[in-house]
Coordinates of C-alpha atoms and ligand atoms in Angstrom, one line a residue:
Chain P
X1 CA -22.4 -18.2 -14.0
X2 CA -21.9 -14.4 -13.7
X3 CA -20.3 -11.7 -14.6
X4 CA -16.1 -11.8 -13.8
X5 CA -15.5 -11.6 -10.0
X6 CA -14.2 -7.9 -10.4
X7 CA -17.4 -6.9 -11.9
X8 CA -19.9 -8.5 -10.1
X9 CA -18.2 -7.1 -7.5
X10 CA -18.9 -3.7 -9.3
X11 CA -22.3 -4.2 -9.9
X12 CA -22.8 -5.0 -6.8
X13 CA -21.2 -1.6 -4.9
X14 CA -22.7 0.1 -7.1
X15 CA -26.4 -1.0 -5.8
X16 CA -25.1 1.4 -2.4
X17 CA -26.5 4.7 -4.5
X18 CA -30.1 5.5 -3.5
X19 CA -32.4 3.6 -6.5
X20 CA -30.2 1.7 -8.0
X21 CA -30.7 -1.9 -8.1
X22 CA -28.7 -4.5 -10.0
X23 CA -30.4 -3.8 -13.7
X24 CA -29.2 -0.4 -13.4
X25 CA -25.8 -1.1 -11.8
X26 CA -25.1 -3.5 -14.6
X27 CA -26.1 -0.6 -17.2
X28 CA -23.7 1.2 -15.0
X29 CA -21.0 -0.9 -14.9
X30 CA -20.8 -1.7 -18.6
X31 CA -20.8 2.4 -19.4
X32 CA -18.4 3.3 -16.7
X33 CA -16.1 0.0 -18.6
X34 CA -17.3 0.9 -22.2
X35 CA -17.1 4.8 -22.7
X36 CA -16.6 6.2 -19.4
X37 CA -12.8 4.9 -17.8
X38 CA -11.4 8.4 -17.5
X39 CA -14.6 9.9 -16.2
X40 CA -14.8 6.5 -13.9
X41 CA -11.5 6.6 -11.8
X42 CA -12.0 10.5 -11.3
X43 CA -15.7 9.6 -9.6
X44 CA -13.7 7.3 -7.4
X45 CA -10.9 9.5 -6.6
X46 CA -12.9 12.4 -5.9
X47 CA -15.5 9.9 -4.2
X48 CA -12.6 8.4 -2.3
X49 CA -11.5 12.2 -0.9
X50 CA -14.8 13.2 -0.1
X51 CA -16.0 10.1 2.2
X52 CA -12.6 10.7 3.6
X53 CA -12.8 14.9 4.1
X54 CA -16.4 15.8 3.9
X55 CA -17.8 16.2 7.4
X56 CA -20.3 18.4 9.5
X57 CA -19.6 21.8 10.3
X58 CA -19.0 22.1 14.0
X59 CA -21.7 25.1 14.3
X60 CA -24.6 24.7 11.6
X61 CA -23.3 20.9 10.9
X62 CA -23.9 21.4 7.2
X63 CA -21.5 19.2 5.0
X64 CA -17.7 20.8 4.5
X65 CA -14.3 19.6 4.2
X66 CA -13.6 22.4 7.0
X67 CA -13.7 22.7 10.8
X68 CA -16.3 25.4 10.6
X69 CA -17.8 25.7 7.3
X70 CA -17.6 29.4 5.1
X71 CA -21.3 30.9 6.6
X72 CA -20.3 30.2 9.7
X73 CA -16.7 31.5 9.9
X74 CA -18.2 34.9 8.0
X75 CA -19.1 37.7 10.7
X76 CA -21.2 39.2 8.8
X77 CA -23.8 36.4 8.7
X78 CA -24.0 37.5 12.8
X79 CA -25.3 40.6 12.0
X80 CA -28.8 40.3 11.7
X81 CA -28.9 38.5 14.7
X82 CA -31.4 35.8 12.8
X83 CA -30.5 32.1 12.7
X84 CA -32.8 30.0 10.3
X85 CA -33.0 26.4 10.8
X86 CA -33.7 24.0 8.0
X87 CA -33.4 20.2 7.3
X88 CA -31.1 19.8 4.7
X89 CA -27.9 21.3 3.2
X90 CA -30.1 21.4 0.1
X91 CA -32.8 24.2 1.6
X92 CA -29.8 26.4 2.6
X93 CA -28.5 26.5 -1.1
X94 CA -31.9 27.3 -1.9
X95 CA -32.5 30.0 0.4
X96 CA -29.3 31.4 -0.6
X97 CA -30.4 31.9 -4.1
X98 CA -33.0 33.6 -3.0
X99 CA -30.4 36.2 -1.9
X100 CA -33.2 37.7 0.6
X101 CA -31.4 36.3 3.9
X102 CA -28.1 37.4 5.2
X103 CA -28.4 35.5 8.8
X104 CA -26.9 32.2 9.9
X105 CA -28.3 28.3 9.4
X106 CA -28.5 25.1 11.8
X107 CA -29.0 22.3 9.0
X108 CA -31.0 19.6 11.4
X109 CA -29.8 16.8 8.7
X110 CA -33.3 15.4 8.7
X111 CA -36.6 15.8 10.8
X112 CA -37.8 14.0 14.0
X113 CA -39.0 10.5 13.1
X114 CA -38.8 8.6 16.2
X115 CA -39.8 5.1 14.5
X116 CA -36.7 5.3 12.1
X117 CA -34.5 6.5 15.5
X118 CA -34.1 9.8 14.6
X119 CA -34.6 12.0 17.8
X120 CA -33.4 15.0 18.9
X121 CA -30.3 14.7 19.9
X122 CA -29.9 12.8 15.9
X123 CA -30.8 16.5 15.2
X124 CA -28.1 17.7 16.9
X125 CA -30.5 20.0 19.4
X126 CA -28.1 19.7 22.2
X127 CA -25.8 21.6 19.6
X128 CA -28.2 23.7 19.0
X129 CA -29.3 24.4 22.3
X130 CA -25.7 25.5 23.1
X131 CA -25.5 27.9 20.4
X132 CA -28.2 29.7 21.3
X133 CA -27.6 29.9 25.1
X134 CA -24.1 31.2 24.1
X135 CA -24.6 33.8 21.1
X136 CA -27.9 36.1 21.6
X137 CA -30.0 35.5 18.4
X138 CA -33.0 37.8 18.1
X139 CA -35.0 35.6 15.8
X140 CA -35.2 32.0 14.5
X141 CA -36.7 31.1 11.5
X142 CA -37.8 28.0 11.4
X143 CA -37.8 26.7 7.5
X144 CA -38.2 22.9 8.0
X145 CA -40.7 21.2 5.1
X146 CA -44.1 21.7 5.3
X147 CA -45.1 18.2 6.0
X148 CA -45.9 16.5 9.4
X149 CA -42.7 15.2 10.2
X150 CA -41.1 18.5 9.4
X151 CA -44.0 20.7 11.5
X152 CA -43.9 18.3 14.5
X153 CA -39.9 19.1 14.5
X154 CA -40.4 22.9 14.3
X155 CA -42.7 22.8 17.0
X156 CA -40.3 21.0 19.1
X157 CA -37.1 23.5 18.2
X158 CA -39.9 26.8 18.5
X159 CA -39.8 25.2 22.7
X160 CA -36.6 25.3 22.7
X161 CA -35.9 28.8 21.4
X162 CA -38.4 30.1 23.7
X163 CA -36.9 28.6 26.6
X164 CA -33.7 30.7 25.8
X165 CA -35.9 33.8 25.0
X166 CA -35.8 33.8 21.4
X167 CA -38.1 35.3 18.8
X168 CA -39.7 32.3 16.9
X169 CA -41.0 32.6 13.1
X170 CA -42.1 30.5 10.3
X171 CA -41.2 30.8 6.7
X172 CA -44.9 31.3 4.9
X173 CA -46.5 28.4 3.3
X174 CA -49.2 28.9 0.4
X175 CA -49.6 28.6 -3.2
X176 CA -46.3 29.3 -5.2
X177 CA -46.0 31.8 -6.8
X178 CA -47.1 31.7 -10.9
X179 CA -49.0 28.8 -9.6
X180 CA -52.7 28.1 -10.7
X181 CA -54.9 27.6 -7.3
X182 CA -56.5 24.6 -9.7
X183 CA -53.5 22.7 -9.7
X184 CA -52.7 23.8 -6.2
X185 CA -53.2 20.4 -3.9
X186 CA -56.3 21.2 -1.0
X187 CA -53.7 21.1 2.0
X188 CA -51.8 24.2 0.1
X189 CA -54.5 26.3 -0.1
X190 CA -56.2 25.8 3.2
X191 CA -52.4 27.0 4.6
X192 CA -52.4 29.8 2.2
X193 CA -56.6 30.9 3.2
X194 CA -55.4 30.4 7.0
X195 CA -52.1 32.6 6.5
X196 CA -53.9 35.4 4.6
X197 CA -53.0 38.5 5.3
X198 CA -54.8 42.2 4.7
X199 CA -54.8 43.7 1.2
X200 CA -52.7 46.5 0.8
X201 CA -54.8 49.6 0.0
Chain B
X1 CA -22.9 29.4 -3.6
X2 CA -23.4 26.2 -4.3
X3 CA -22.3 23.4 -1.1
X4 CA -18.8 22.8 -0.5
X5 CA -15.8 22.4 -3.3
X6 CA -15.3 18.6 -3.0
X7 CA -19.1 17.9 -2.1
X8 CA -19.9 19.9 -5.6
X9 CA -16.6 17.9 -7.1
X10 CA -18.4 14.7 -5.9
X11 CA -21.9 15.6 -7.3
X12 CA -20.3 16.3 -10.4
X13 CA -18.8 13.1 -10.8
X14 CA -21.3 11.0 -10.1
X15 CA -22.6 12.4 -13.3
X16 CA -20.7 10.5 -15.3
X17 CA -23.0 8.0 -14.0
X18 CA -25.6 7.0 -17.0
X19 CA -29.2 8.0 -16.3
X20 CA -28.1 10.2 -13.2
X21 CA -28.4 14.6 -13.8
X22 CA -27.7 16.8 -10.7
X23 CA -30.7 16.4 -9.2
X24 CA -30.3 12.8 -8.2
X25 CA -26.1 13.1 -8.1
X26 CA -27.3 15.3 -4.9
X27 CA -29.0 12.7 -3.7
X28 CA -26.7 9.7 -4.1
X29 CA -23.8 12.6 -2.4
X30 CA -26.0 13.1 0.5
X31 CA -27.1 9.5 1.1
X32 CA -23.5 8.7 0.9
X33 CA -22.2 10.7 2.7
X34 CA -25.2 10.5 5.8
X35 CA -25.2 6.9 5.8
X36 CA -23.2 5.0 3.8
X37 CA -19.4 5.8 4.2
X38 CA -18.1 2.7 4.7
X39 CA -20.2 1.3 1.0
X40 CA -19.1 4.7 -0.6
X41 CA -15.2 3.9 0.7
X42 CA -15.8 0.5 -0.9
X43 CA -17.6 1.6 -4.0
X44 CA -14.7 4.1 -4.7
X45 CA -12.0 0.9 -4.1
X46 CA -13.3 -1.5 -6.0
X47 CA -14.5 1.2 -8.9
X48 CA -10.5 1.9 -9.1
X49 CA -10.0 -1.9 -8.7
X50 CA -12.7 -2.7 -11.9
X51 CA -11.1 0.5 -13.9
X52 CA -7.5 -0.8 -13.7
X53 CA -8.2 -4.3 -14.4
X54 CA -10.8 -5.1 -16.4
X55 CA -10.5 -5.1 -20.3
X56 CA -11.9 -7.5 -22.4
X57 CA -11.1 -11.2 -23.4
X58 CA -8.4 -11.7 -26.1
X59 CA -10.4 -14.6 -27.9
X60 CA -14.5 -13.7 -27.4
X61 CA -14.3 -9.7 -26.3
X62 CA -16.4 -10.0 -23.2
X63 CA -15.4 -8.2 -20.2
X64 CA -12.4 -9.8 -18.0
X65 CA -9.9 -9.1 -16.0
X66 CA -7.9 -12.2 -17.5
X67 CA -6.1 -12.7 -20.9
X68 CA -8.9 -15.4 -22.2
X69 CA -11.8 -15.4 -20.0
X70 CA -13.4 -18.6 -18.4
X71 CA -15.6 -19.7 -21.1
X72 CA -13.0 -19.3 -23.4
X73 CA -9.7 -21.1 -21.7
X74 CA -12.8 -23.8 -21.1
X75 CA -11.6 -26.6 -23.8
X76 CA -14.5 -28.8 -23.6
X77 CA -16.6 -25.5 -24.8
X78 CA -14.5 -26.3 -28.3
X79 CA -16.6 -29.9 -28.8
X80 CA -19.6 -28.4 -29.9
X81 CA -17.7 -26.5 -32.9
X82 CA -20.5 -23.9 -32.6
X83 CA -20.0 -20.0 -31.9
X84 CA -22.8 -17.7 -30.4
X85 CA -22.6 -13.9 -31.7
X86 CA -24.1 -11.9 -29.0
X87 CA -24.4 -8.3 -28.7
X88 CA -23.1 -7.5 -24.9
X89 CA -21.7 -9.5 -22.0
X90 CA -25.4 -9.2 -20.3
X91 CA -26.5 -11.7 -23.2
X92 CA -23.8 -14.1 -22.6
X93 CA -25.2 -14.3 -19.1
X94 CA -28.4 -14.7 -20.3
X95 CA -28.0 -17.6 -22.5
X96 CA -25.8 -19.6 -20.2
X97 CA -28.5 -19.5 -17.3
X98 CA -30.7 -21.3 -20.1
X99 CA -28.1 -24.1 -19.8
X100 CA -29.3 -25.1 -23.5
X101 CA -25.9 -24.2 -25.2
X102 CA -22.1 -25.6 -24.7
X103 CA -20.4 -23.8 -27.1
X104 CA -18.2 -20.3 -27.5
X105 CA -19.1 -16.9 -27.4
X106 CA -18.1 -13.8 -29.5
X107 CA -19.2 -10.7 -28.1
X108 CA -19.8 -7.6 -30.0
X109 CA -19.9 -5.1 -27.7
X110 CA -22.2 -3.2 -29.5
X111 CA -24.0 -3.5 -33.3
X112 CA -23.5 -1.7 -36.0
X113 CA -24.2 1.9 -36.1
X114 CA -22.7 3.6 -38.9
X115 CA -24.1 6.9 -38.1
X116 CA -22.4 6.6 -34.2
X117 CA -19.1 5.6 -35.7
X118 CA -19.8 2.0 -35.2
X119 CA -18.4 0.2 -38.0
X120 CA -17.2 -3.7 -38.4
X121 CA -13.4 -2.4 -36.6
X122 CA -15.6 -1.4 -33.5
X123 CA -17.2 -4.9 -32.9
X124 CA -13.6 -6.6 -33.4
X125 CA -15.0 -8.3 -36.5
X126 CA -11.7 -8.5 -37.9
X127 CA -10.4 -10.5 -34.9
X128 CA -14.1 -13.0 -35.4
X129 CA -12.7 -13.5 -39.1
X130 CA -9.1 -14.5 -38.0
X131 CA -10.6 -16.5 -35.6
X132 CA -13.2 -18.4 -37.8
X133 CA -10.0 -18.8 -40.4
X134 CA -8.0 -20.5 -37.4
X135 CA -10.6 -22.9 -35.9
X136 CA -12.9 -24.6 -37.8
X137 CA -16.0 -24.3 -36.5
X138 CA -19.3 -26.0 -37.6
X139 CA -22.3 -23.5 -36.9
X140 CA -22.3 -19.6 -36.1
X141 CA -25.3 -19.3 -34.0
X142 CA -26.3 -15.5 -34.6
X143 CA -28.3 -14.2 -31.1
X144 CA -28.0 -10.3 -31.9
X145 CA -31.4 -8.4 -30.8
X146 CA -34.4 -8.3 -33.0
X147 CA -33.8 -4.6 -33.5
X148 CA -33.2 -3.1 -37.3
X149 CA -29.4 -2.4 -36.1
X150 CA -29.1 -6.3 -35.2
X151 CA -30.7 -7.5 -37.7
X152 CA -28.5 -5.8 -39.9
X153 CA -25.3 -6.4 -37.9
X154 CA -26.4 -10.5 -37.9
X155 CA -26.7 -10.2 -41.8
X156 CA -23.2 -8.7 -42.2
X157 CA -21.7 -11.4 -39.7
X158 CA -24.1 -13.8 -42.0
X159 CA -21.6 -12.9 -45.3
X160 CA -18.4 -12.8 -42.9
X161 CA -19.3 -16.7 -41.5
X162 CA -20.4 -18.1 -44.9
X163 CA -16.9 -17.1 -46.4
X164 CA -15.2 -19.3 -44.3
X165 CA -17.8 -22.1 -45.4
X166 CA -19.3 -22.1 -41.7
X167 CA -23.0 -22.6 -41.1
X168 CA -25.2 -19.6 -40.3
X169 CA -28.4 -19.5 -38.0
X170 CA -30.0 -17.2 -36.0
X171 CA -32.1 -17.4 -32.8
X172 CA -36.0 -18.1 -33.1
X173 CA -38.3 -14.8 -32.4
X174 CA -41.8 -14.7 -31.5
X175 CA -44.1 -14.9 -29.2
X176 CA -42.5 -15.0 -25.6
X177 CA -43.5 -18.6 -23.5
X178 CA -46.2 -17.7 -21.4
X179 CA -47.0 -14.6 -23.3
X180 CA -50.3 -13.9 -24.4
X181 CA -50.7 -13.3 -28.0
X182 CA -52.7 -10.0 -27.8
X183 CA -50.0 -8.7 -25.8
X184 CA -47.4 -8.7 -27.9
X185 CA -46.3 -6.0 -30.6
X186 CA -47.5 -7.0 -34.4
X187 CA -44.2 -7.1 -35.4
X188 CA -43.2 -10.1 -33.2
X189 CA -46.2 -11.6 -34.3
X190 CA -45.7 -11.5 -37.9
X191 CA -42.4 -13.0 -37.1
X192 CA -43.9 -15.9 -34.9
X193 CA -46.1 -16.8 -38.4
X194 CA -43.4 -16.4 -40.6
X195 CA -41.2 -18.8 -38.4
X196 CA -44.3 -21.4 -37.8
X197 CA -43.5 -24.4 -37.7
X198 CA -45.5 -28.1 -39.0
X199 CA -46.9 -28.8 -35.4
X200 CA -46.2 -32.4 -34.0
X201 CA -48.6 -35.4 -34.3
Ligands
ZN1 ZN1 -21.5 26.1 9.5
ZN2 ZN1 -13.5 -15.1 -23.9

């Protein structure tokens, strides 16, 4: 014996989020049933709408519910003539708050990774390729992760921009800021000794 | 900025979520929405589904989307003319994959937890009294956790029971089968010497 068909049937949906296994879709379950009902059949309404809405935008495919998302459809973002690429919807949130970029995004939604299928046209490089051979950027910023997956993919969009004539850059990696070079891991700091620049008099 | 309206809406709902803050709602929203449409769609259906109809058993409290759950409508469960107090639905589970026990369930829901708001009302106690006034039953087997709160709930059921002249026990505790004695917490010990028993010849 289990649960009641109905909520073994929950508990086992719910084991579709990322780390969640059936211990913690049971603990799930019996909150959502317990103290949660109201806040429960909003998540699946709203869950429900976005699955059905949410989709890429056609130009920087980022998530929105629109055809072309807000960034894109703002002129303004053309301006600088700068388009950074990143990997996730996440980074361009981040870079946002930094409020020191005005330019335009390509989200890649994930890095070349051949063994898990993910190649370039996963990447949506064709896209990408088209943009740039249609709108003349004067720089691209490439802001993937600083891992190996993420580095092998910058290299491959850097060919790509320079086959259409654009400027190629690459956001700085070294030791953040307020950090302690101690704590700082060895492959940090031998980027942040490489990149060094001259001290300002 | 933060993303979209509805992918914000949907990161905020699955906050409601126990154990899950906004870092890993993000997550659960992108995986979803990258990969798993079709389990999200479901997740959201049967959420609404579970929400609607689930509420708990008339007779024993556990969760069901029946008047009188399973165990309950089960008359041969009656023979035994015991009851098992448990504390959640999870327990009920627990002790029926032991296949030891034939009898009926009350579930609490819960223990007593005066300083939560959790009083006697809460755990339906009043319903375990009308029903322990109807059907005469022969031993209350009490199986809440060896915490201080059910320990304390078991002793109030303990007075409740004995009232209606029925026979009060509670589960064994000490040392786990297979366990190795320096493993386990003191307090579990001192119970598993207190609870010895004259070994066998
Ligand atoms: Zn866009
Ligand atoms: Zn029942």
């Amino acid at each position: 014996m289990r649960f009641s068909p109905l909520l073994d049937e929950l508990i086992k949906s719910l084991q579709v989020l990322p780390g969640v296994g059936p211990k913690s879709a049971q603990r799930m379950a019996f909150a959502l049933l317990e103290r949660q009902r109201a806040g429960g059949r909003r998540l699946a309404h709203v869950l429900d709408q976005a699955l059905e809405k949410i989709g890429h935008c056609r130009q920087c495919r980022t998530f929105t519910e629109e055809e072309i998302c807000p960034l894109c459809a703002n002129p303004k973002r053309a301006i600088s003539g700068q388009l950074c690429i990143v990997e996730s919807p996440a980074d361009v949130v981040a870079i946002e708050q930094t409020g020191q970029y005005q330019g335009r995004y390509f989200v890649l939604m994930g890095h070349l990774s051949p063994l898990d299928g993910v190649g370039p046209e996963e990447l949506g490089l064709d896209n990408l390729a088209d943009w740039l051979a249609t709108e003349s950027f004067e720089e691209l910023i490439l802001a993937t992760n600083p891992t190996v997956e993420g580095e092998a993919t910058a290299y491959f969009i850097a060919d790509i921009a320079r086959s259409h004539g654009v400027g190629v850059s690459r956001i700085a990696h070294g030791v953040p800021i307020g950090g302690e070079l101690d704590l700082v891991d060895g492959n940090t700091l031998s980027h942040s000794f490489m990149g060094r620049k001259t001290f300002a008099d």
